[in-house]
Short mmCIF file of C-alpha atoms and ligand atoms in Angstrom, two decimals:
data_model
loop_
_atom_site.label_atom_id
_atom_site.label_comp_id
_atom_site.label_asym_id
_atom_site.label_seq_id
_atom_site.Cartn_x
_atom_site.Cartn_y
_atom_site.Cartn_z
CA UNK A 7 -2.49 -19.37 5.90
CA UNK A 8 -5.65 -17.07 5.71
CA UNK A 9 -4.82 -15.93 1.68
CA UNK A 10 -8.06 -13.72 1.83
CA UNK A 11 -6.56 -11.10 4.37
CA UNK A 12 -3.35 -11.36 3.02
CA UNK A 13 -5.24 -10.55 -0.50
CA UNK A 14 -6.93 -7.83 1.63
CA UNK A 15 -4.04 -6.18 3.06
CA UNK A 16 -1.52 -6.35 -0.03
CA UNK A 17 -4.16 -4.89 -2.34
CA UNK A 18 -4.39 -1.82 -0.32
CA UNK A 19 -0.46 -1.50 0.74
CA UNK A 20 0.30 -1.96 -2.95
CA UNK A 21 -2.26 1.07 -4.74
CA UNK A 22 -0.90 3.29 -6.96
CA UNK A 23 0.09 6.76 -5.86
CA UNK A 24 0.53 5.77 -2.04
CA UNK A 25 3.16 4.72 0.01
CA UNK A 26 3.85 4.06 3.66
CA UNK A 27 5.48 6.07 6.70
CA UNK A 28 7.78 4.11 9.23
CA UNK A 29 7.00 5.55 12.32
CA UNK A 30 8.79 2.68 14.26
CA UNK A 31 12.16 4.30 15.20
CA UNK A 32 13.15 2.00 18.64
CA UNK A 33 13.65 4.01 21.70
CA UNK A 34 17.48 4.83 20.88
CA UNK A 35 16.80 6.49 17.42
CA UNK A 36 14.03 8.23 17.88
CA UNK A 37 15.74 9.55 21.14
CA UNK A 38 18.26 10.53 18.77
CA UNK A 39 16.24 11.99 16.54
CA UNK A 40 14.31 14.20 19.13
CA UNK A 41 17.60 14.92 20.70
CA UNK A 42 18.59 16.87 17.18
CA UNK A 43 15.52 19.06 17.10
CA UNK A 44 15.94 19.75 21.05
CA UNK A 45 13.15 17.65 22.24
CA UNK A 46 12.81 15.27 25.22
CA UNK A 47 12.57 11.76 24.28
CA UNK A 48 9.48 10.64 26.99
CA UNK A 49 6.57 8.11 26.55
CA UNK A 50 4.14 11.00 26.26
CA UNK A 51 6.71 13.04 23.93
CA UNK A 52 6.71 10.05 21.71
CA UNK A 53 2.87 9.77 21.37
CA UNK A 54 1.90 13.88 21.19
CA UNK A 55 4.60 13.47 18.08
CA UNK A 56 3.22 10.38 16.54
CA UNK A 57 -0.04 11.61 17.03
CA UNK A 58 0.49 14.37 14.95
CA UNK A 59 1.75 12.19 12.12
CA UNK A 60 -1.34 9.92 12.06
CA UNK A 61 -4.01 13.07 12.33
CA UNK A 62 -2.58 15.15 9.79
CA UNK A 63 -5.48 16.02 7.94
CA UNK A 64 -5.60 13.89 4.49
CA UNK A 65 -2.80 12.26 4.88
CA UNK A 66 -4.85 9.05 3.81
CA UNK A 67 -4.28 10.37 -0.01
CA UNK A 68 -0.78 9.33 0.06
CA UNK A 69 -0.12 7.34 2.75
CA UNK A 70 -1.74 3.35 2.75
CA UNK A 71 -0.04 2.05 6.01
CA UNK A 72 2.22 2.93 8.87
CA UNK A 73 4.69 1.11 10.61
CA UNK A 74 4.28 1.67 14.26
CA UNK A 75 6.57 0.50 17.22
CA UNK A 76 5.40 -1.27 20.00
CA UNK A 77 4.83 1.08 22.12
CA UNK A 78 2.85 2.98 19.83
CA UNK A 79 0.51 0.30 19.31
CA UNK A 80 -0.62 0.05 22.62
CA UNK A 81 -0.68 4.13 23.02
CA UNK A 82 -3.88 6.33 22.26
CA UNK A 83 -4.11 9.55 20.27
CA UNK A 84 -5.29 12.01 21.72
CA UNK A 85 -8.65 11.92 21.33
CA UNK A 86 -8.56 8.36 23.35
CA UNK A 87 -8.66 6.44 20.64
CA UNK A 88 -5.93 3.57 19.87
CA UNK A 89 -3.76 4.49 17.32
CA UNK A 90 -4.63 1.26 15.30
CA UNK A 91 -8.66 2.30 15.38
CA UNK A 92 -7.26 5.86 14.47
CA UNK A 93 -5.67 4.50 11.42
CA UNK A 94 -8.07 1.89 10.46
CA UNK A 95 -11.07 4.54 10.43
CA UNK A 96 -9.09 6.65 8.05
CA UNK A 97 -8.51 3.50 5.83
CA UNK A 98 -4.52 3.51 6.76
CA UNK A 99 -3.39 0.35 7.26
CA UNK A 100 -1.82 -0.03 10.84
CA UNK A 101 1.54 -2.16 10.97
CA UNK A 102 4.45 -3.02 13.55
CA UNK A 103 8.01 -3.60 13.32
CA UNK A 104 8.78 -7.17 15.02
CA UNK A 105 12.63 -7.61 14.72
CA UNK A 106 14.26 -7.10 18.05
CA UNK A 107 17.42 -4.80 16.85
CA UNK A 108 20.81 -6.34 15.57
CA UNK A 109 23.53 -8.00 17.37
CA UNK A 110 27.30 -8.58 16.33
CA UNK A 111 27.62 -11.90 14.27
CA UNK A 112 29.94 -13.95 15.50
CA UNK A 113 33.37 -14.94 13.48
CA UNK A 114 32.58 -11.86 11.45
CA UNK A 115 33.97 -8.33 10.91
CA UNK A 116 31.51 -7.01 13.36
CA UNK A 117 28.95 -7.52 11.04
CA UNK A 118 25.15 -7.44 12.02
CA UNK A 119 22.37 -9.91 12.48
CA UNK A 120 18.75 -8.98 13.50
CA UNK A 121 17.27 -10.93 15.89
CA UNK A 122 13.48 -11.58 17.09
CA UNK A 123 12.72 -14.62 15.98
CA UNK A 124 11.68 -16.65 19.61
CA UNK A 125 7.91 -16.36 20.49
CA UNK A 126 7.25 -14.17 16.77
CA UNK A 127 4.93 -16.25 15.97
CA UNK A 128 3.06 -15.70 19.53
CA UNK A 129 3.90 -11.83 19.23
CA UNK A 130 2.47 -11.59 15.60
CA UNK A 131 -0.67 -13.27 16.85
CA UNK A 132 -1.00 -10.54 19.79
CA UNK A 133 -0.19 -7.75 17.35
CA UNK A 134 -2.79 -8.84 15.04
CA UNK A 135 -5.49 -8.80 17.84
CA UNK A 136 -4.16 -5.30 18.24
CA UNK A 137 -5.20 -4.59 14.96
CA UNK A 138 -1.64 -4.86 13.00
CA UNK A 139 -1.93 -5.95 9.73
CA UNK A 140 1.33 -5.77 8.50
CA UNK A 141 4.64 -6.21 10.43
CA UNK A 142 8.23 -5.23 9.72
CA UNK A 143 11.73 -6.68 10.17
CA UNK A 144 15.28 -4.99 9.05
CA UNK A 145 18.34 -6.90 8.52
CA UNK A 146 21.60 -4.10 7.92
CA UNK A 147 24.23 -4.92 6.09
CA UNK A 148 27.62 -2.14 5.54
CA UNK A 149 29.69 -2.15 2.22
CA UNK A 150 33.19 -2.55 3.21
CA UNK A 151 35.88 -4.08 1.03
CA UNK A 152 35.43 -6.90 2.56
CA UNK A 153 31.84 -6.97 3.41
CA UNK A 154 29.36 -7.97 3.41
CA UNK A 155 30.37 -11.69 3.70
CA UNK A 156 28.51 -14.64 2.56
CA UNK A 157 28.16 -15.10 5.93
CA UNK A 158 25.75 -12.28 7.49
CA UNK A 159 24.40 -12.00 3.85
CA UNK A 160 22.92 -15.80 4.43
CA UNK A 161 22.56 -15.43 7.91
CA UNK A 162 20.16 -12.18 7.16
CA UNK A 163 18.24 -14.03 4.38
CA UNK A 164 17.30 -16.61 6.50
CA UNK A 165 15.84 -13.94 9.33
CA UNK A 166 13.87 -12.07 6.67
CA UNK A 167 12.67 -15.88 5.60
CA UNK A 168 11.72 -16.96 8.84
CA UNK A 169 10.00 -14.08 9.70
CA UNK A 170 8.13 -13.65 6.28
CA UNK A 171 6.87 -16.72 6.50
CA UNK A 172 5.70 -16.82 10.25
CA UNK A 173 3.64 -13.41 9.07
CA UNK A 174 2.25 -15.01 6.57
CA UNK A 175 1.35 -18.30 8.47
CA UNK A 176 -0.43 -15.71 10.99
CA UNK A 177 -2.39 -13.73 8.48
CA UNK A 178 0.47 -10.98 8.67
CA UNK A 179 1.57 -9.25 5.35
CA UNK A 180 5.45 -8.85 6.03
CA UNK A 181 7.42 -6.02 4.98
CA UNK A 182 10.91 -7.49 4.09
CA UNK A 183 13.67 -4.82 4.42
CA UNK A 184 17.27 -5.68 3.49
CA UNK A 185 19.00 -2.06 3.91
CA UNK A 186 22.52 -1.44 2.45
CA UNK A 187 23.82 1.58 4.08
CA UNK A 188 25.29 4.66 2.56
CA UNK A 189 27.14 5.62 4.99
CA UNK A 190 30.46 4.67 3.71
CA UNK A 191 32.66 5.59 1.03
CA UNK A 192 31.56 3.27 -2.24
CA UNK A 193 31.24 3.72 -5.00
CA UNK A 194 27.48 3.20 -6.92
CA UNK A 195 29.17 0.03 -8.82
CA UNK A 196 29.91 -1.30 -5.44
CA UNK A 197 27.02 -0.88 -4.52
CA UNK A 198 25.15 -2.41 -7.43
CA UNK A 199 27.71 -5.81 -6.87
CA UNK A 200 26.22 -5.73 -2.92
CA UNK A 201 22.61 -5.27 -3.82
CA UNK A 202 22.68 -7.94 -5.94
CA UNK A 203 24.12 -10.60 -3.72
CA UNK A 204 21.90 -9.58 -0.74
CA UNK A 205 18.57 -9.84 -2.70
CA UNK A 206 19.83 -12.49 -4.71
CA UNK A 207 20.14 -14.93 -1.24
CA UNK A 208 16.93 -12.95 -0.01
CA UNK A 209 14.93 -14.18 -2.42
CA UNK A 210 16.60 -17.89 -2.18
CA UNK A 211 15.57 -18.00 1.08
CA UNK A 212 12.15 -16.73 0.65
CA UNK A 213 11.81 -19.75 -1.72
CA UNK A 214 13.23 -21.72 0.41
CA UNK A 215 10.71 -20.94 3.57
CA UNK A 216 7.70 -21.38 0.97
CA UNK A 217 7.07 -17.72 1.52
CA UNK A 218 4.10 -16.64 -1.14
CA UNK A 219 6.05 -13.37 -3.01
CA UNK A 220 2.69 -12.03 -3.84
CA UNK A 221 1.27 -11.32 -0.23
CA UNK A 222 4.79 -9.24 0.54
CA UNK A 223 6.34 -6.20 0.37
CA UNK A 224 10.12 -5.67 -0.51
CA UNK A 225 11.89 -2.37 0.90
CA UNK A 226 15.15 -2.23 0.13
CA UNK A 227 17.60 0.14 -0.39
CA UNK A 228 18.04 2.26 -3.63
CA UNK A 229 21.62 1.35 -5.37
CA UNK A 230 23.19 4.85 -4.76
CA UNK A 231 27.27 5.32 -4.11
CA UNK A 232 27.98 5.97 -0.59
CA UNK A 233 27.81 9.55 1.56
CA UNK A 234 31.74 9.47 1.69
CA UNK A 235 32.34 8.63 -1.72
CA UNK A 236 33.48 11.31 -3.91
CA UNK A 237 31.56 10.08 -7.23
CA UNK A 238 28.34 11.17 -6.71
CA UNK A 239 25.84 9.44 -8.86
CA UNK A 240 22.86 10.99 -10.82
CA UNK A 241 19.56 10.94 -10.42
CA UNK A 242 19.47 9.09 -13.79
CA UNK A 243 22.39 7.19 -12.50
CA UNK A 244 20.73 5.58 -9.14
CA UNK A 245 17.40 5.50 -10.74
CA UNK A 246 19.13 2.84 -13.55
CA UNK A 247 21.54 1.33 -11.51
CA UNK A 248 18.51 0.69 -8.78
CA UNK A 249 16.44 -0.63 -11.65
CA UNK A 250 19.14 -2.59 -13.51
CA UNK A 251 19.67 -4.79 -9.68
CA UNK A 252 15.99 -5.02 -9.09
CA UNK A 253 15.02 -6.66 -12.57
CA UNK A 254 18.00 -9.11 -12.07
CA UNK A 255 16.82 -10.27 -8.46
CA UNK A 256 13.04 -9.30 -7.93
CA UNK A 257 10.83 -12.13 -9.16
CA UNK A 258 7.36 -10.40 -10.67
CA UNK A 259 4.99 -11.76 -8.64
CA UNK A 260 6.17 -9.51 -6.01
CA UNK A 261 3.81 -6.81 -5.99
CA UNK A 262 5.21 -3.77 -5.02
CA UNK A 263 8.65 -2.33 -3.99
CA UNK A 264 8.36 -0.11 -1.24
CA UNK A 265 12.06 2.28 -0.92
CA UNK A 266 13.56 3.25 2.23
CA UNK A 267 15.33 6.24 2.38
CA UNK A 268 18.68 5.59 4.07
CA UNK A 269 19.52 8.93 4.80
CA UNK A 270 19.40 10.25 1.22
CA UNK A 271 18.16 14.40 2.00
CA UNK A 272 13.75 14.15 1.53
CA UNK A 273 14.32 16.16 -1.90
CA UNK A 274 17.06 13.28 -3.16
CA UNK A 275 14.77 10.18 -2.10
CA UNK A 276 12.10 11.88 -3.83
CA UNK A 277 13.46 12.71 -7.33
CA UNK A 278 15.73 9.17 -7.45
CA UNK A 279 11.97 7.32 -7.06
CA UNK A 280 10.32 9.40 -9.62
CA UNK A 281 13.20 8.97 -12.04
CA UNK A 282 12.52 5.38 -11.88
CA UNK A 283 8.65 5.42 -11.73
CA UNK A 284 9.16 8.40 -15.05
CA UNK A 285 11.83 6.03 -16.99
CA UNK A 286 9.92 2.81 -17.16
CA UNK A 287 6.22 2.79 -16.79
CA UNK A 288 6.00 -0.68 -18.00
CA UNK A 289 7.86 -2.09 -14.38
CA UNK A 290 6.20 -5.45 -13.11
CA UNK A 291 6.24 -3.72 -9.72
CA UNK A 292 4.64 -0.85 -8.40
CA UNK A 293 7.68 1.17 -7.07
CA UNK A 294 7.05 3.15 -3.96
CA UNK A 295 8.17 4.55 -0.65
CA UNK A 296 8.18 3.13 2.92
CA UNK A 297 9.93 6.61 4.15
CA UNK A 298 11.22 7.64 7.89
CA UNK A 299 13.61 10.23 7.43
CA UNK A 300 12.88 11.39 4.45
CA UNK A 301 9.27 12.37 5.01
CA UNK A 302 9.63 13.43 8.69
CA UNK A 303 12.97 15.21 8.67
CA UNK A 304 10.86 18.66 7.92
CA UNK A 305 7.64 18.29 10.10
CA UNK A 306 10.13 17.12 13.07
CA UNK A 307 12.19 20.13 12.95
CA UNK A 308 9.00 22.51 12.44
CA UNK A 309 7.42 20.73 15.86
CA UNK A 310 10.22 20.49 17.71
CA UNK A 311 7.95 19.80 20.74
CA UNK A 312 5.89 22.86 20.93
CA UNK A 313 2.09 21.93 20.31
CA UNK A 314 2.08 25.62 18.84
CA UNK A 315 3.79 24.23 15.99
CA UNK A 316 1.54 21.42 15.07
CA UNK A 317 -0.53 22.20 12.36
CA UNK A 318 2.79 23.87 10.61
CA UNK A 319 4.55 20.64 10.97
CA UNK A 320 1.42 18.50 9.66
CA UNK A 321 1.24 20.83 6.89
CA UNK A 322 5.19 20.15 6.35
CA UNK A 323 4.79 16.24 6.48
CA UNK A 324 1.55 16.07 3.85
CA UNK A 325 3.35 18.32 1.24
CA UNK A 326 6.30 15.47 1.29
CA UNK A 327 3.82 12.89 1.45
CA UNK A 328 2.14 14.48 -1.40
CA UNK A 329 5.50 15.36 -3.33
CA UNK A 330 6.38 11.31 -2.76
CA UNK A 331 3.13 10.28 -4.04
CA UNK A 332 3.62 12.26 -7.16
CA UNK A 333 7.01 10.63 -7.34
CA UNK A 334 5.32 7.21 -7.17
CA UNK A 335 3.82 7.68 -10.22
CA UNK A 336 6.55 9.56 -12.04
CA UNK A 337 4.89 13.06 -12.08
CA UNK A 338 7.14 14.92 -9.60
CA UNK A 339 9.41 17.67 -10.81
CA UNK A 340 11.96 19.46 -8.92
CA UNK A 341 10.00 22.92 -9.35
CA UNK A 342 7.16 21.48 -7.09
CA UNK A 343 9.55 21.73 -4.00
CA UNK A 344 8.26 25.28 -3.66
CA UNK A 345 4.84 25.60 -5.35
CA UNK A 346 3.08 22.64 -4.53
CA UNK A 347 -1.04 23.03 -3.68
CA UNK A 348 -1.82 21.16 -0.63
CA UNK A 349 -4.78 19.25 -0.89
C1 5MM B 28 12.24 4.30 11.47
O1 5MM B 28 13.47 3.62 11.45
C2 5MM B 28 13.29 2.21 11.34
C3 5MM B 28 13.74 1.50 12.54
O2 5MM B 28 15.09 1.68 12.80
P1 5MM B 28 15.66 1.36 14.29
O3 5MM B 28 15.08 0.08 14.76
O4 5MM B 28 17.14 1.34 14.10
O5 5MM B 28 15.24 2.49 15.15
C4 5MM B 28 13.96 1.73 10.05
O6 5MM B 28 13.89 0.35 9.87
C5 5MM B 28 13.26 2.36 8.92
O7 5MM B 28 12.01 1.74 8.72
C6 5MM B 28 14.04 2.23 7.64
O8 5MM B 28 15.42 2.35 7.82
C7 5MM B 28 13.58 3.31 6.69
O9 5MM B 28 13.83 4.54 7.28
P2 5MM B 28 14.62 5.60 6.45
O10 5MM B 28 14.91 6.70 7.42
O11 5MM B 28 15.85 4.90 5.96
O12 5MM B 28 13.69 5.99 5.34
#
């Protein structure tokens, strides 16, 4: 294990004040996603969007790495440079997502595992050549009354273990995402009991694989009721309840928390972060984002595949990079939606 690039890459994922864009949607969502703003989902529609992400002018004041997808790796801007050089020369941190998508576990509910482990260790060592300094992997896990079951939530742990530490053995920082969805109809208690048991055997596992907690990054879910449920939570609410799980099951050494957004509206995922980051500055973590929807919902729509609309849309994504960076320090405030000064 190389401990000096680890050291190297956590200590600039993990700053203050920046976070990190996942820009790693697989072919079916971010066909989806085009789909909703009218746009053709092609290799070259793919890039000319991505592209526009990456060069958005200053975007390296809030943004410290970005999860790319394969494809995008090995894909130029369009200035013909790789999209890993393009990053690394504006000091972003270039990653990749590694898990290969989720399949049904067996002798389950339908629940889901994420597979990618065969040849990782051969793939992270390409990547890195690439210039990826980070990867990615996502297990999924849906609150049911009856799920998740000890079953996927072991079965997941040991994934995000495996993987972890095969980054780590390759000089890889991994990003280890356990994501609860909110697309059902739970309450924020539920959700609290769930989070706790899935990062609870997440962490187990990490122990168990001998993976080093202070050369990763956690992004996991906030604790937030579901979209269906009727008892909508607070800001205060999700920003205590989120806290309350993470001091039970986060060990300290693990440098910073990195939220995904989960389908919470850009405005929500922004206030629920700052009203942890405002509520207790003393947090052994740095609490941050690791945002798809939520910062490219707006600068998607704007471009909706006209290269007219480009430097509207870039302007679009830096205010809600900016707005989340504020958040990651607890200075956002819901009157900035409007007013705030681009830098
Ligand atoms: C960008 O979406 C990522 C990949 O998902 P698929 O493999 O299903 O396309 C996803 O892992 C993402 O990194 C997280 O869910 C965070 O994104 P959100 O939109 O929840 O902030």
């Amino acid at each position: 294990m190389n401990i000096k690039e680890l050291e190297a890459t956590i200590k600039k994922l993990a700053v203050k004040g920046k976070g990190i864009l996942a820009a790693d949607e697989s072919a079916a969502t971010i066909t989806k996603r085009l789909a909703a703003v009218n746009t053709e989902s092609t290799e070259e529609t793919r890039r000319a969007y991505r592209d526009l992400l990456v060069t958005t002018p200053n975007i390296n004041h809030y943004i410290a790495g970005v999860i790319l997808h394969e494809e995008t790796l090995f894909q130029k801007t369009l200035d013909g440079t790789p999209f890993p050089e393009k990053l690394k020369a504006l000091d972003i941190l270039p990653g990749i997502k590694v898990d290969k998508g989720l399949i049904i576990l067996p002798n389950t509910a339908d629940e889901q595992v994420t597979q990618g482990l065969d040849g990782l260790s051969e793939k992270l060592a390409e990547y890195k050549a690439k210039g990826a300094c980070f990867a990615k992997w996502r297990a999924v896990y849906a609150i049911s009354a009856n799920t998740p079951s000890m079953l996927a939530i072991k079965t997941n742990a040991e994934g995000l273990a495996r993987y972890a530490a095969a980054c780590q053995a390759n000089g890889i920082v991994p990003i280890v995402e356990p994501e609860i969805l909110i697309d059902s109809d739970h309450t924020i208690e539920r959700c609290a009991e769930v989070s706790e048991r899935v990062l609870h055997a997440v962490f187990n596992a990490l122990f168990r694989h001998k993976v080093q907690l202070e050369y990763i990054v956690l992004k996991p879910s906030m604790v937030i009721n579901g979209k269906k449920c009727s008892a909508k939570a607070t800001t205060e609410q999700v920003a205590l309840a989120t806290l309350t799980i993470l001091r039970r099951t986060v060990p300290a050494a693990v440098p910073t928390i990195n939220f995904l957004s989960g389908g919470q509206t850009p405005e929500e995922a922004t206030a629920n972060l700052n009203a942890m980051n405002a509520m207790s500055p003393q947090l052994p973590w740095n609490l941050s984002y690791s945002y798809a929807r939520a910062l490219q919902e707006y600068p998607m729509k704007i471009w909706h595949g006209d290269k007219n609309n480009i430097q509207a849309a870039q302007q679009a994504f830096l205010e809600r990079a900016k707005l989340n960076s504020l958040a990651a320090v607890g200075k956002y405030t819901n009157s900035m939606e409007k007013e705030v000064s681009l830098a």
